[in-house]
Amino acid sequence: MVDKKRKHPKEIIKAESNALNFSYADGTQALKNINLPVYENKITALIGPSGCGKSTFLRCFNRMHDLYPGNKYDGEIILHPDNTNILDKRVDPIEVRMRISMVFQKPNPFPKSIYENVAYGLRVRGEKNKRVLDDKVEEALKGASLWDEVKKRLHDLAFNLSGGQQQRLCIARALATDPEIMLFDEPTSALDPIATMNIEELMAGLKEKLSILIVTHNMQQAARISDYTAYMYLGELVEHDKTNKVFTNPRKKETEDYITGKFG
Amino acid sequence: MAKLENPEVSPRLAKNLRRNILERCIEFGLLCSGIFAIFITLAIIYVLVSEAIPFFQHVSLYDFLTDTVWTPNYSIKHYGIMALVSGTLTTTFIALLVAVPLGTITAIYLSEFATHKVRETIKPVLELLVGVPTVVFGYFALMLVTPLLQKIYPDLTTFNMLGPGIVMGIMIVPYIASVAEDAMRAVPMAMREGAYAMGATRFQTAIKVITPAAISGIIAAYILAISRAVGETMIVAIAAGQQPNFTFNPVESAATITAYIVSVALGDLEHGGIGYQSIFAAGLTLLLMTLMFNIIGHAVRKKFAERY
Ligand SMILES: Nc1ncnc2c1ncn2[C@@H]1O[C@H](COP(=O)(O)OP(=O)(O)O)[C@@H](O)[C@H]1O
Ligand SMILES: [Mg+2]
């Protein structure tokens, strides 16, 4: 940890994976010895061809793989400042998910009103005070730049929103509980260019408050929004560095080939 | 655009005669089976109505609906269908009181909590329950459940609506469980992951997210259960007594519409007599009741139509 800090003097590590291996129940080893830091108040982008393990890696951070029996983690993901390995059997995945939230590829609002969608995480945490809920919902919707569009119909069903609005609702939902890290799995792949731009702008603002790890299939997107970029291939981490470095002067030939479109 | 002199269709693009004929045959076959189902339904309605019309020439519709005594076999004849409707509604209500909570909980357990192995063990057992002849359930109610209930409530008569109502509820549990479970399992995994990612527990996810998402299918399960309970015959005919009795008190004995129909149909009746015709009036009432429940159910379902 110490030498990593020296490498990026001003950066604080929020979480890091150490020698992380992961296998699915059917034996597919999807991650091989991944060592990757996630810096505080930075956006780290994961890029690489489809099937290289980006989603698998992301979903380790909130123990999503626990939902399916037979999946196997090996190695660690240390969350700072606790210095705790969140993959440890003694760690409660629910506690982890309370601090590390996630936005999925396809917007997946709940079959509830806009208000209840955003309030969901707070209710799960036992919040009952109407005033607190109202304030938090408003704050989260503002944080997701959705407030002005929905403030007059907070009690409408969330499914009535457009795809882009639904995705921002999912961001608001994830934001409402003040997470420390937000995970995004190709959050704009189902959206049109305008909705995509909205969400990219949103993320640039969000990193003031938290750390972001985002999977994207779109290299321009990674270049536009991220501070750090990690290139993965066949379950391995090929290269990780500051985004402008990876895109202008990659160390590895494979990275260069992928970025210049010679492959992938 | 220049028109072709002789618009020959290239053999590779020409219509495939064999495939066309085959398609038409299949289409016709499907149409026939559809028409057949509609025809049977219409035939049933026709028989019911045509036999009920002479009945209503003897008994006014007003008396039929407002009289609370049903004694077609006595010398002083009364034809108040409400005496039978009350029995049907009471037993159905008791059955639902048992089946809705049990069936829903079973569905939630099977869909959201059970491991694959447990589910594959329990489901066939439940389906077995569906296969038990209702006569067996009837004697189960009469010989086992009612005596048990009498231990708690000694004044309970041998024939009552409570025992068969409960047994009918048990019989319906698998229907609700299986239809509701299908609806819950059809909720996309993304919805579950969304809830878990918010820090929800399994239970919170099941109750607050999956159940509302599957609500329209769950209501469909309840509609099926109601239809099944309203139409159930043997259990009530055996264990509820066959005395038409205008009451909603579950500890009393009573007859349901179906129990009356089966008891009369088993006796020797003069074809064309008013007693014979009364079966059809009762049958028509049953049909209309089921129809009404279905319409209400579909309206409720539509209101909650799921979208994900
Ligand atoms: N549930 C699963 N069971 C088995 N193998 C899986 C499962 N999900 C993904 N994989 C495999 O793991 C590898 C990585 O997948 P994924 O992380 O989804 O890739 P990416 O997000 O980079 O496209 C792929 O080879 C994929 O086939
Ligand atoms: Mg993926």
Coordinates of C-alpha atoms and ligand atoms in Angstrom, one line a residue:
Chain A
M1 CA 0.0 0.0 0.0
V2 CA 2.8 2.4 0.9
D3 CA 4.6 2.1 -2.4
K4 CA 1.3 2.6 -4.3
K5 CA 0.8 5.8 -2.4
R6 CA 4.2 7.0 -3.5
K7 CA 3.3 6.2 -7.1
H8 CA 0.3 8.5 -7.0
P9 CA 1.2 10.9 -4.2
K10 CA -2.0 12.9 -4.0
E11 CA -4.3 10.0 -4.3
I12 CA -6.0 8.1 -1.4
I13 CA -6.9 4.5 -2.0
K14 CA -10.6 3.9 -1.2
A15 CA -10.5 0.2 -2.0
E16 CA -8.2 -2.2 -3.6
S17 CA -8.3 -5.8 -4.9
N18 CA -5.3 -8.0 -4.0
A19 CA -4.6 -11.2 -5.9
L20 CA -8.3 -11.5 -6.6
N21 CA -9.4 -14.7 -8.3
F22 CA -13.0 -15.6 -9.0
S23 CA -14.7 -18.7 -10.4
Y24 CA -18.4 -19.2 -11.3
A25 CA -20.3 -22.3 -10.0
D26 CA -19.7 -24.1 -13.3
G27 CA -15.9 -23.8 -12.9
T28 CA -15.3 -20.8 -15.3
Q29 CA -12.4 -18.9 -13.8
A30 CA -13.5 -15.4 -14.7
L31 CA -10.9 -13.4 -12.8
K32 CA -7.2 -14.2 -12.5
N33 CA -5.0 -12.5 -10.0
I34 CA -6.4 -9.0 -10.2
N35 CA -4.6 -6.2 -8.3
L36 CA -6.4 -2.9 -8.7
P37 CA -6.8 0.2 -6.6
V38 CA -9.9 2.4 -6.6
Y39 CA -9.0 5.9 -5.7
E40 CA -11.1 8.2 -3.5
N41 CA -13.0 10.9 -5.4
K42 CA -11.9 9.5 -8.7
I43 CA -13.6 7.6 -11.5
T44 CA -11.9 4.4 -12.4
A45 CA -13.0 2.9 -15.7
L46 CA -12.8 -0.8 -16.6
I47 CA -12.6 -1.5 -20.3
G48 CA -12.0 -4.6 -22.4
P49 CA -13.7 -6.8 -24.9
S50 CA -17.0 -8.4 -24.0
G51 CA -16.6 -11.4 -21.7
C52 CA -13.2 -10.4 -20.3
G53 CA -14.6 -10.2 -16.8
K54 CA -15.4 -6.6 -16.2
S55 CA -18.8 -7.2 -14.8
T56 CA -17.6 -10.1 -12.7
F57 CA -14.9 -7.9 -11.2
L58 CA -17.3 -5.1 -10.5
R59 CA -19.8 -7.4 -8.8
C60 CA -17.2 -8.6 -6.4
F61 CA -17.3 -5.2 -4.8
N62 CA -20.8 -5.5 -3.5
R63 CA -20.7 -9.3 -3.1
M64 CA -23.4 -9.7 -5.8
H65 CA -22.0 -13.1 -6.6
D66 CA -23.2 -14.3 -3.2
L67 CA -26.7 -14.5 -4.5
Y68 CA -25.9 -17.5 -6.6
P69 CA -24.6 -20.6 -4.9
G70 CA -21.3 -22.1 -5.9
N71 CA -19.5 -19.0 -6.9
K72 CA -16.0 -18.8 -5.4
Y73 CA -13.9 -15.8 -4.4
D74 CA -10.2 -16.1 -3.6
G75 CA -7.9 -13.2 -2.6
E76 CA -9.2 -10.0 -1.1
I77 CA -10.8 -6.6 -1.6
I78 CA -9.7 -4.2 1.1
L79 CA -12.1 -1.4 1.9
H80 CA -10.5 1.7 3.5
P81 CA -10.4 3.3 6.0
D82 CA -11.6 0.1 7.8
N83 CA -8.8 -2.0 6.3
T84 CA -11.3 -4.8 6.1
N85 CA -11.4 -7.5 3.5
I86 CA -15.0 -7.3 2.3
L87 CA -14.8 -10.8 0.8
D88 CA -14.1 -12.3 4.2
K89 CA -16.7 -14.8 5.2
R90 CA -17.2 -13.0 8.5
V91 CA -18.2 -9.8 6.7
D92 CA -22.0 -9.3 6.3
P93 CA -22.6 -8.7 2.6
I94 CA -25.6 -6.5 3.5
E95 CA -23.3 -4.1 5.4
V96 CA -21.1 -4.0 2.4
R97 CA -24.0 -3.1 0.1
M98 CA -25.0 -0.4 2.5
R99 CA -21.7 1.3 1.8
I100 CA -21.1 0.3 -1.8
S101 CA -24.0 0.8 -4.1
M102 CA -24.6 -0.2 -7.7
V103 CA -26.2 1.0 -10.8
F104 CA -27.0 -1.7 -13.4
Q105 CA -26.7 -1.9 -17.2
K106 CA -30.5 -1.9 -17.7
P107 CA -32.5 0.5 -15.6
N108 CA -34.2 -1.7 -13.0
P109 CA -36.6 0.5 -11.0
F110 CA -38.9 -1.3 -8.6
P111 CA -42.6 -1.6 -9.3
K112 CA -43.2 1.4 -7.0
S113 CA -43.6 5.1 -7.2
I114 CA -40.7 7.4 -8.0
Y115 CA -40.6 8.5 -4.4
E116 CA -40.7 5.0 -3.0
N117 CA -37.9 3.9 -5.3
V118 CA -35.6 6.5 -4.0
A119 CA -36.7 6.0 -0.4
Y120 CA -36.2 2.2 -0.7
G121 CA -32.7 2.0 0.6
L122 CA -33.5 4.3 3.5
R123 CA -36.6 2.2 4.4
V124 CA -34.5 -0.9 4.3
R125 CA -32.2 0.8 6.8
G126 CA -35.2 1.4 9.1
E127 CA -35.8 5.1 8.4
K128 CA -39.4 5.9 9.1
N129 CA -39.4 9.7 9.8
K130 CA -41.3 11.3 6.9
R131 CA -39.4 14.6 7.1
V132 CA -36.0 12.8 6.9
L133 CA -37.3 10.6 4.0
D134 CA -38.7 13.6 2.1
D135 CA -35.4 15.6 2.5
K136 CA -33.3 12.6 1.5
V137 CA -35.4 11.8 -1.5
E138 CA -35.3 15.4 -2.7
E139 CA -31.6 15.6 -2.2
A140 CA -30.9 12.3 -4.0
L141 CA -33.2 13.3 -6.9
K142 CA -31.4 16.6 -7.2
G143 CA -28.0 14.8 -7.0
A144 CA -29.2 12.7 -10.0
S145 CA -30.4 15.8 -11.9
L146 CA -33.9 14.4 -12.0
W147 CA -35.7 16.5 -9.4
D148 CA -37.0 19.2 -11.8
E149 CA -38.4 16.6 -14.1
V150 CA -40.3 14.6 -11.5
K151 CA -41.0 16.9 -8.5
K152 CA -44.6 17.3 -9.6
R153 CA -45.2 13.5 -9.9
L154 CA -43.2 11.9 -7.2
H155 CA -46.0 9.4 -6.6
D156 CA -46.3 8.2 -10.2
L157 CA -45.2 4.7 -11.0
A158 CA -41.5 4.7 -11.9
F159 CA -42.1 2.7 -15.1
N160 CA -43.8 5.7 -16.6
L161 CA -40.4 7.5 -16.9
S162 CA -38.2 7.3 -20.0
G163 CA -35.2 5.0 -20.1
G164 CA -32.8 7.8 -19.4
Q165 CA -34.9 9.1 -16.5
Q166 CA -35.3 5.5 -15.1
Q167 CA -31.5 5.2 -15.1
R168 CA -31.1 8.5 -13.3
L169 CA -33.8 7.3 -10.9
C170 CA -31.7 4.2 -10.2
I171 CA -28.7 6.5 -9.6
A172 CA -30.8 8.6 -7.2
R173 CA -31.9 5.4 -5.5
A174 CA -28.3 4.3 -5.1
L175 CA -27.3 7.8 -4.0
A176 CA -30.0 8.3 -1.3
T177 CA -28.1 6.2 1.2
D178 CA -24.8 8.2 1.0
P179 CA -22.6 5.4 -0.3
E180 CA -18.9 5.6 -0.3
I181 CA -18.3 3.9 -3.6
M182 CA -20.7 3.6 -6.5
L183 CA -20.4 0.8 -9.0
F184 CA -21.7 1.3 -12.5
D185 CA -22.0 -1.6 -15.0
E186 CA -22.3 -0.1 -18.5
P187 CA -24.9 2.4 -17.2
T188 CA -25.5 4.1 -20.6
S189 CA -25.4 1.1 -22.9
A190 CA -29.3 1.1 -23.1
L191 CA -29.6 4.8 -23.5
D192 CA -29.7 7.3 -26.3
P193 CA -26.8 9.9 -26.8
I194 CA -28.5 12.7 -24.9
A195 CA -29.4 10.6 -21.9
T196 CA -25.9 9.2 -22.0
M197 CA -24.4 12.7 -21.9
N198 CA -26.7 13.6 -18.9
I199 CA -25.4 10.6 -17.0
E200 CA -21.8 11.3 -17.9
E201 CA -22.1 14.9 -16.6
L202 CA -23.8 13.5 -13.5
M203 CA -20.9 11.2 -12.7
A204 CA -18.4 14.0 -13.1
G205 CA -20.3 15.8 -10.3
L206 CA -20.7 12.7 -8.2
K207 CA -17.1 12.0 -7.8
E208 CA -16.8 15.1 -5.6
K209 CA -18.6 13.1 -2.9
L210 CA -17.6 9.5 -3.5
S211 CA -15.5 7.1 -5.5
I212 CA -16.7 5.5 -8.7
L213 CA -15.9 2.3 -10.5
I214 CA -17.5 2.0 -13.9
V215 CA -17.5 -0.7 -16.5
T216 CA -17.9 0.7 -20.0
H217 CA -17.8 -0.9 -23.4
N218 CA -17.4 2.5 -24.9
M219 CA -13.8 3.7 -25.0
Q220 CA -14.6 7.3 -25.8
Q221 CA -16.7 7.3 -22.6
A222 CA -13.9 6.0 -20.6
A223 CA -11.6 8.6 -22.0
R224 CA -14.1 11.4 -21.4
I225 CA -15.1 10.7 -17.9
S226 CA -12.5 8.6 -16.0
D227 CA -9.4 9.5 -14.1
Y228 CA -8.0 6.0 -14.2
T229 CA -8.5 3.3 -16.7
A230 CA -8.0 -0.4 -16.3
Y231 CA -7.8 -2.6 -19.4
M232 CA -8.8 -6.2 -18.9
Y233 CA -8.5 -9.2 -21.2
L234 CA -9.5 -12.8 -20.6
G235 CA -9.9 -12.4 -16.9
E236 CA -6.6 -10.6 -16.4
L237 CA -5.7 -7.0 -15.7
V238 CA -3.5 -6.0 -18.6
E239 CA -2.8 -2.4 -17.7
H240 CA -3.9 0.2 -15.2
D241 CA -2.9 3.8 -15.1
K242 CA -4.1 7.4 -15.4
T243 CA -6.6 7.6 -18.2
N244 CA -4.7 10.0 -20.4
K245 CA -1.6 7.8 -20.1
V246 CA -3.5 4.7 -21.1
F247 CA -5.1 6.4 -24.0
T248 CA -2.0 8.3 -25.3
N249 CA 0.9 6.2 -24.3
P250 CA -0.1 2.7 -23.2
R251 CA 2.7 0.5 -21.8
K252 CA 1.4 -2.7 -23.3
K253 CA 1.0 -3.5 -27.0
E254 CA -2.4 -5.3 -26.3
T255 CA -3.8 -2.2 -24.7
E256 CA -2.7 -0.1 -27.7
D257 CA -4.3 -2.6 -30.1
Y258 CA -7.6 -2.5 -28.3
I259 CA -7.7 1.2 -27.9
T260 CA -6.8 1.9 -31.5
G261 CA -9.4 -0.6 -32.6
K262 CA -7.1 -3.1 -34.2
F263 CA -8.7 -5.6 -32.0
G264 CA -11.9 -5.9 -30.0
Chain B
M1 CA -38.6 2.6 -63.9
A2 CA -38.5 0.1 -66.8
K3 CA -41.0 -2.6 -66.4
L4 CA -39.9 -6.1 -67.1
E5 CA -41.3 -7.5 -70.4
N6 CA -42.2 -10.8 -68.9
P7 CA -42.4 -10.7 -65.1
E8 CA -41.0 -14.2 -64.5
V9 CA -40.4 -14.9 -60.8
S10 CA -37.0 -16.5 -60.2
P11 CA -37.5 -20.1 -58.9
R12 CA -35.5 -19.2 -55.8
L13 CA -38.0 -16.5 -54.9
A14 CA -41.2 -18.3 -56.0
K15 CA -43.8 -19.2 -53.4
N16 CA -43.2 -22.6 -51.8
L17 CA -46.4 -24.4 -52.5
R18 CA -45.7 -27.3 -50.1
R19 CA -44.9 -25.0 -47.2
N20 CA -47.9 -22.9 -47.9
I21 CA -50.3 -25.8 -47.8
L22 CA -48.8 -27.1 -44.6
E23 CA -49.1 -23.7 -43.0
R24 CA -52.7 -23.4 -44.0
C25 CA -53.5 -26.9 -42.6
I26 CA -51.9 -26.0 -39.3
E27 CA -53.8 -22.8 -39.2
F28 CA -57.0 -24.5 -39.9
G29 CA -56.4 -27.1 -37.2
L30 CA -55.7 -24.5 -34.6
L31 CA -58.8 -22.6 -35.7
C32 CA -60.9 -25.7 -35.4
S33 CA -59.8 -26.5 -31.8
G34 CA -60.5 -22.9 -30.9
I35 CA -64.0 -23.0 -32.4
F36 CA -64.6 -26.4 -30.7
A37 CA -63.9 -24.9 -27.2
I38 CA -66.2 -22.0 -27.9
F39 CA -68.8 -24.3 -29.2
I40 CA -68.8 -26.5 -26.1
T41 CA -69.1 -23.4 -23.8
L42 CA -72.0 -22.1 -25.9
A43 CA -73.7 -25.5 -25.8
I44 CA -73.4 -25.6 -22.0
I45 CA -74.9 -22.1 -21.7
Y46 CA -77.7 -23.1 -24.2
V47 CA -78.7 -26.2 -22.2
L48 CA -78.6 -24.3 -18.9
V49 CA -80.7 -21.4 -20.2
S50 CA -83.2 -23.4 -22.2
E51 CA -83.9 -25.7 -19.2
A52 CA -84.0 -22.7 -16.8
I53 CA -86.5 -20.8 -18.8
P54 CA -89.5 -23.1 -18.0
F55 CA -88.3 -23.0 -14.4
F56 CA -88.7 -19.3 -14.3
Q57 CA -92.1 -19.6 -15.8
H58 CA -93.1 -21.3 -12.6
V59 CA -91.0 -19.4 -10.1
S60 CA -90.6 -15.7 -10.4
L61 CA -87.1 -14.3 -10.6
Y62 CA -88.0 -12.1 -7.6
D63 CA -88.9 -15.1 -5.4
F64 CA -85.9 -17.0 -6.7
L65 CA -83.6 -14.2 -5.6
T66 CA -85.3 -13.0 -2.4
D67 CA -86.8 -16.1 -0.8
T68 CA -84.4 -17.6 1.7
V69 CA -85.9 -21.1 1.8
W70 CA -85.1 -23.8 -0.7
T71 CA -87.4 -26.8 -0.4
P72 CA -88.1 -28.2 -3.9
N73 CA -88.8 -31.6 -2.4
Y74 CA -91.3 -30.6 0.3
S75 CA -95.0 -30.3 -0.2
I76 CA -94.7 -26.6 0.3
K77 CA -92.2 -25.7 -2.3
H78 CA -89.8 -22.8 -2.0
Y79 CA -87.2 -21.8 -4.5
G80 CA -85.0 -19.3 -2.7
I81 CA -81.6 -19.7 -4.2
M82 CA -80.0 -17.6 -1.5
A83 CA -80.3 -20.5 0.8
L84 CA -77.8 -22.3 -1.4
V85 CA -75.7 -19.2 -2.3
S86 CA -75.0 -18.5 1.3
G87 CA -73.6 -22.1 1.7
T88 CA -71.4 -21.6 -1.4
L89 CA -70.2 -18.2 -0.3
T90 CA -69.4 -19.3 3.3
T91 CA -67.5 -22.4 2.4
T92 CA -65.6 -20.5 -0.3
F93 CA -64.7 -17.8 2.1
I94 CA -63.4 -20.2 4.7
A95 CA -61.4 -22.0 2.0
L96 CA -59.9 -18.8 0.9
L97 CA -59.1 -17.8 4.5
V98 CA -57.0 -21.0 4.6
A99 CA -55.7 -21.1 1.0
V100 CA -54.7 -17.5 0.3
P101 CA -52.2 -17.1 3.2
L102 CA -50.9 -20.7 3.0
G103 CA -50.6 -20.7 -0.8
T104 CA -49.0 -17.3 -1.0
I105 CA -46.4 -18.1 1.7
T106 CA -45.7 -21.4 0.0
A107 CA -45.2 -19.6 -3.3
I108 CA -42.9 -17.0 -1.7
Y109 CA -40.9 -19.7 0.0
L110 CA -40.5 -21.8 -3.1
S111 CA -39.7 -18.9 -5.4
E112 CA -37.4 -16.8 -3.2
F113 CA -36.0 -19.0 -0.4
A114 CA -36.0 -22.7 -1.3
T115 CA -32.8 -24.1 -2.9
H116 CA -33.2 -25.7 -6.2
K117 CA -33.2 -29.2 -4.6
V118 CA -35.9 -28.4 -2.0
R119 CA -38.0 -26.8 -4.7
E120 CA -37.7 -29.8 -6.9
T121 CA -38.8 -32.0 -4.0
I122 CA -41.7 -30.0 -2.8
K123 CA -43.3 -29.2 -6.1
P124 CA -44.1 -32.8 -7.1
V125 CA -45.6 -33.4 -3.6
L126 CA -47.8 -30.4 -4.0
E127 CA -48.9 -31.5 -7.4
L128 CA -49.7 -34.9 -5.9
L129 CA -52.1 -33.1 -3.6
V130 CA -53.9 -31.8 -6.7
G131 CA -54.4 -35.3 -7.9
V132 CA -56.2 -36.6 -4.8
P133 CA -59.8 -37.3 -5.6
T134 CA -62.1 -34.8 -3.9
V135 CA -64.2 -37.7 -2.5
V136 CA -61.2 -38.5 -0.4
F137 CA -61.0 -34.9 0.8
G138 CA -64.7 -35.0 1.6
Y139 CA -64.3 -38.0 3.9
F140 CA -61.1 -36.5 5.3
A141 CA -63.2 -33.5 6.4
L142 CA -66.0 -35.6 7.8
M143 CA -64.0 -38.2 9.6
L144 CA -60.9 -36.3 10.7
V145 CA -61.2 -32.6 10.6
T146 CA -64.7 -32.2 12.0
P147 CA -64.0 -34.6 14.9
L148 CA -60.8 -32.6 15.6
L149 CA -62.7 -29.3 15.5
Q150 CA -65.3 -30.8 17.8
K151 CA -62.6 -31.3 20.4
I152 CA -62.1 -27.5 20.4
Y153 CA -65.7 -26.6 19.9
P154 CA -67.9 -29.4 21.3
D155 CA -71.2 -28.0 20.0
L156 CA -70.1 -28.4 16.4
T157 CA -72.5 -30.6 14.5
T158 CA -71.3 -33.6 12.5
F159 CA -72.2 -31.7 9.3
N160 CA -71.0 -28.2 9.2
M161 CA -69.4 -25.7 6.8
L162 CA -66.2 -25.1 8.8
G163 CA -64.6 -28.5 8.4
P164 CA -65.2 -28.9 4.6
G165 CA -64.3 -25.2 4.2
I166 CA -60.9 -25.8 5.8
V167 CA -60.3 -29.0 3.8
M168 CA -61.3 -27.2 0.6
G169 CA -58.7 -24.5 1.5
I170 CA -56.0 -27.2 1.9
M171 CA -57.0 -28.7 -1.4
I172 CA -56.6 -25.3 -3.1
V173 CA -53.2 -24.4 -1.6
P174 CA -51.3 -26.1 -4.5
Y175 CA -53.2 -24.2 -7.1
I176 CA -52.4 -20.8 -5.6
A177 CA -48.8 -21.9 -4.7
S178 CA -48.0 -23.1 -8.2
V179 CA -49.6 -20.2 -10.2
A180 CA -48.2 -17.6 -7.8
E181 CA -44.8 -19.2 -7.8
D182 CA -44.6 -19.1 -11.6
A183 CA -45.5 -15.4 -11.5
M184 CA -42.8 -14.6 -8.9
R185 CA -40.2 -16.6 -10.7
A186 CA -41.0 -14.7 -13.9
V187 CA -39.9 -11.5 -12.2
P188 CA -36.5 -10.7 -13.9
M189 CA -33.4 -11.4 -11.8
A190 CA -32.4 -7.7 -12.4
M191 CA -35.2 -6.7 -10.0
R192 CA -33.9 -9.0 -7.3
E193 CA -30.3 -7.8 -7.8
G194 CA -31.5 -4.2 -7.6
A195 CA -33.1 -4.8 -4.3
Y196 CA -30.1 -6.8 -2.9
A197 CA -27.7 -4.2 -4.1
M198 CA -29.7 -1.6 -2.0
G199 CA -28.9 -3.7 1.1
A200 CA -32.3 -5.5 1.3
T201 CA -32.5 -8.8 2.9
R202 CA -34.0 -11.8 1.2
F203 CA -37.2 -11.3 3.1
Q204 CA -37.4 -7.6 2.3
T205 CA -36.8 -8.4 -1.3
A206 CA -39.4 -11.0 -1.4
I207 CA -42.1 -9.0 0.3
K208 CA -41.4 -5.4 -0.9
V209 CA -40.2 -6.0 -4.4
I210 CA -40.9 -9.4 -5.8
T211 CA -44.5 -9.7 -4.5
P212 CA -45.6 -6.3 -5.9
A213 CA -43.9 -7.0 -9.1
A214 CA -45.7 -10.3 -9.5
I215 CA -49.0 -9.1 -8.1
S216 CA -51.0 -9.5 -11.3
G217 CA -50.0 -13.2 -11.5
I218 CA -50.7 -13.7 -7.8
I219 CA -54.2 -12.3 -8.2
A220 CA -54.7 -14.6 -11.2
A221 CA -53.9 -17.4 -8.8
Y222 CA -56.5 -16.2 -6.4
I223 CA -59.1 -16.0 -9.2
L224 CA -58.4 -19.6 -10.0
A225 CA -58.7 -20.5 -6.4
I226 CA -62.1 -18.8 -6.1
S227 CA -63.4 -20.5 -9.2
R228 CA -62.2 -23.8 -7.9
A229 CA -63.8 -23.3 -4.4
V230 CA -67.1 -22.1 -5.8
G231 CA -67.4 -25.1 -8.1
E232 CA -66.2 -27.7 -5.6
T233 CA -68.8 -30.3 -5.1
M234 CA -67.9 -33.5 -3.3
I235 CA -66.2 -32.2 -0.2
V236 CA -69.2 -30.0 0.7
A237 CA -71.8 -32.6 -0.4
I238 CA -70.2 -35.1 1.9
A239 CA -69.2 -33.1 4.9
A240 CA -71.4 -30.0 5.1
G241 CA -74.7 -31.8 5.2
Q242 CA -77.2 -31.4 2.3
Q243 CA -79.8 -29.3 4.1
P244 CA -80.2 -25.9 2.3
N245 CA -80.0 -23.4 5.1
F246 CA -79.8 -19.7 4.7
T247 CA -76.9 -18.9 7.0
F248 CA -73.4 -17.6 7.0
N249 CA -72.5 -19.2 10.3
P250 CA -69.7 -21.7 9.6
V251 CA -70.6 -24.1 12.4
E252 CA -74.0 -24.8 11.0
S253 CA -74.7 -27.4 8.4
A254 CA -75.8 -26.2 5.0
A255 CA -75.9 -27.1 1.3
T256 CA -74.0 -25.3 -1.5
I257 CA -75.3 -24.9 -5.0
T258 CA -73.1 -27.7 -6.2
A259 CA -74.1 -30.0 -3.3
Y260 CA -77.8 -29.5 -4.2
I261 CA -77.2 -30.2 -7.9
V262 CA -75.4 -33.4 -7.2
S263 CA -77.9 -34.6 -4.6
V264 CA -80.8 -34.0 -6.9
A265 CA -79.1 -35.4 -9.9
L266 CA -78.4 -38.6 -8.1
G267 CA -82.0 -39.1 -7.0
D268 CA -84.5 -40.2 -9.5
L269 CA -86.1 -37.2 -11.0
E270 CA -88.8 -36.9 -13.5
H271 CA -87.2 -35.5 -16.6
G272 CA -88.9 -32.1 -17.3
G273 CA -90.3 -31.7 -13.9
I274 CA -89.8 -28.5 -11.9
G275 CA -87.3 -30.2 -9.6
Y276 CA -85.3 -31.2 -12.6
Q277 CA -85.4 -27.8 -14.0
S278 CA -84.4 -26.2 -10.7
I279 CA -80.9 -27.9 -11.2
F280 CA -80.5 -25.8 -14.3
A281 CA -81.5 -22.6 -12.6
A282 CA -79.0 -23.4 -9.8
G283 CA -76.4 -24.2 -12.4
L284 CA -77.0 -21.0 -14.2
T285 CA -76.6 -19.1 -10.9
L286 CA -73.3 -20.9 -10.3
L287 CA -72.1 -20.0 -13.7
L288 CA -73.0 -16.3 -13.3
M289 CA -71.3 -16.3 -9.9
T290 CA -68.1 -17.7 -11.3
L291 CA -68.3 -15.3 -14.2
M292 CA -68.7 -12.4 -11.8
F293 CA -65.7 -13.4 -9.7
N294 CA -63.7 -13.7 -12.8
I295 CA -64.7 -10.3 -14.1
I296 CA -63.9 -8.7 -10.8
G297 CA -60.6 -10.5 -10.6
H298 CA -59.6 -9.5 -14.1
A299 CA -60.4 -5.9 -13.3
V300 CA -58.3 -6.0 -10.2
R301 CA -55.5 -7.7 -12.2
K302 CA -55.6 -5.0 -14.9
K303 CA -55.3 -2.3 -12.3
F304 CA -52.1 -3.9 -10.9
A305 CA -50.8 -5.0 -14.3
E306 CA -47.1 -5.7 -13.9
R307 CA -44.6 -3.9 -16.0
Y308 CA -40.9 -4.4 -15.6
Ligands
LIG1 N1 -23.2 -16.8 -14.2 C1 -22.2 -17.2 -14.9 N2 -21.8 -18.5 -14.9 C2 -20.7 -18.9 -15.6 N3 -19.9 -18.1 -16.3 C3 -20.2 -16.8 -16.4 C4 -21.4 -16.3 -15.7 N4 -21.4 -15.0 -15.9 C5 -20.3 -14.7 -16.7 N5 -19.6 -15.8 -17.0 C6 -18.4 -15.9 -17.8 O1 -17.4 -15.1 -17.2 C7 -16.7 -14.4 -18.1 C8 -16.7 -12.9 -17.8 O2 -18.0 -12.4 -17.9 P1 -18.4 -10.9 -17.6 O3 -17.8 -10.5 -16.4 O4 -19.9 -10.8 -17.7 O5 -17.7 -10.2 -18.8 P2 -17.8 -8.6 -19.3 O6 -18.7 -7.9 -18.3 O7 -16.4 -8.1 -19.4 O8 -18.4 -8.7 -20.7 C9 -17.2 -14.7 -19.5 O9 -16.4 -15.7 -20.0 C10 -18.6 -15.3 -19.2 O10 -19.0 -16.2 -20.1
MG2 MG -20.6 -7.0 -18.6

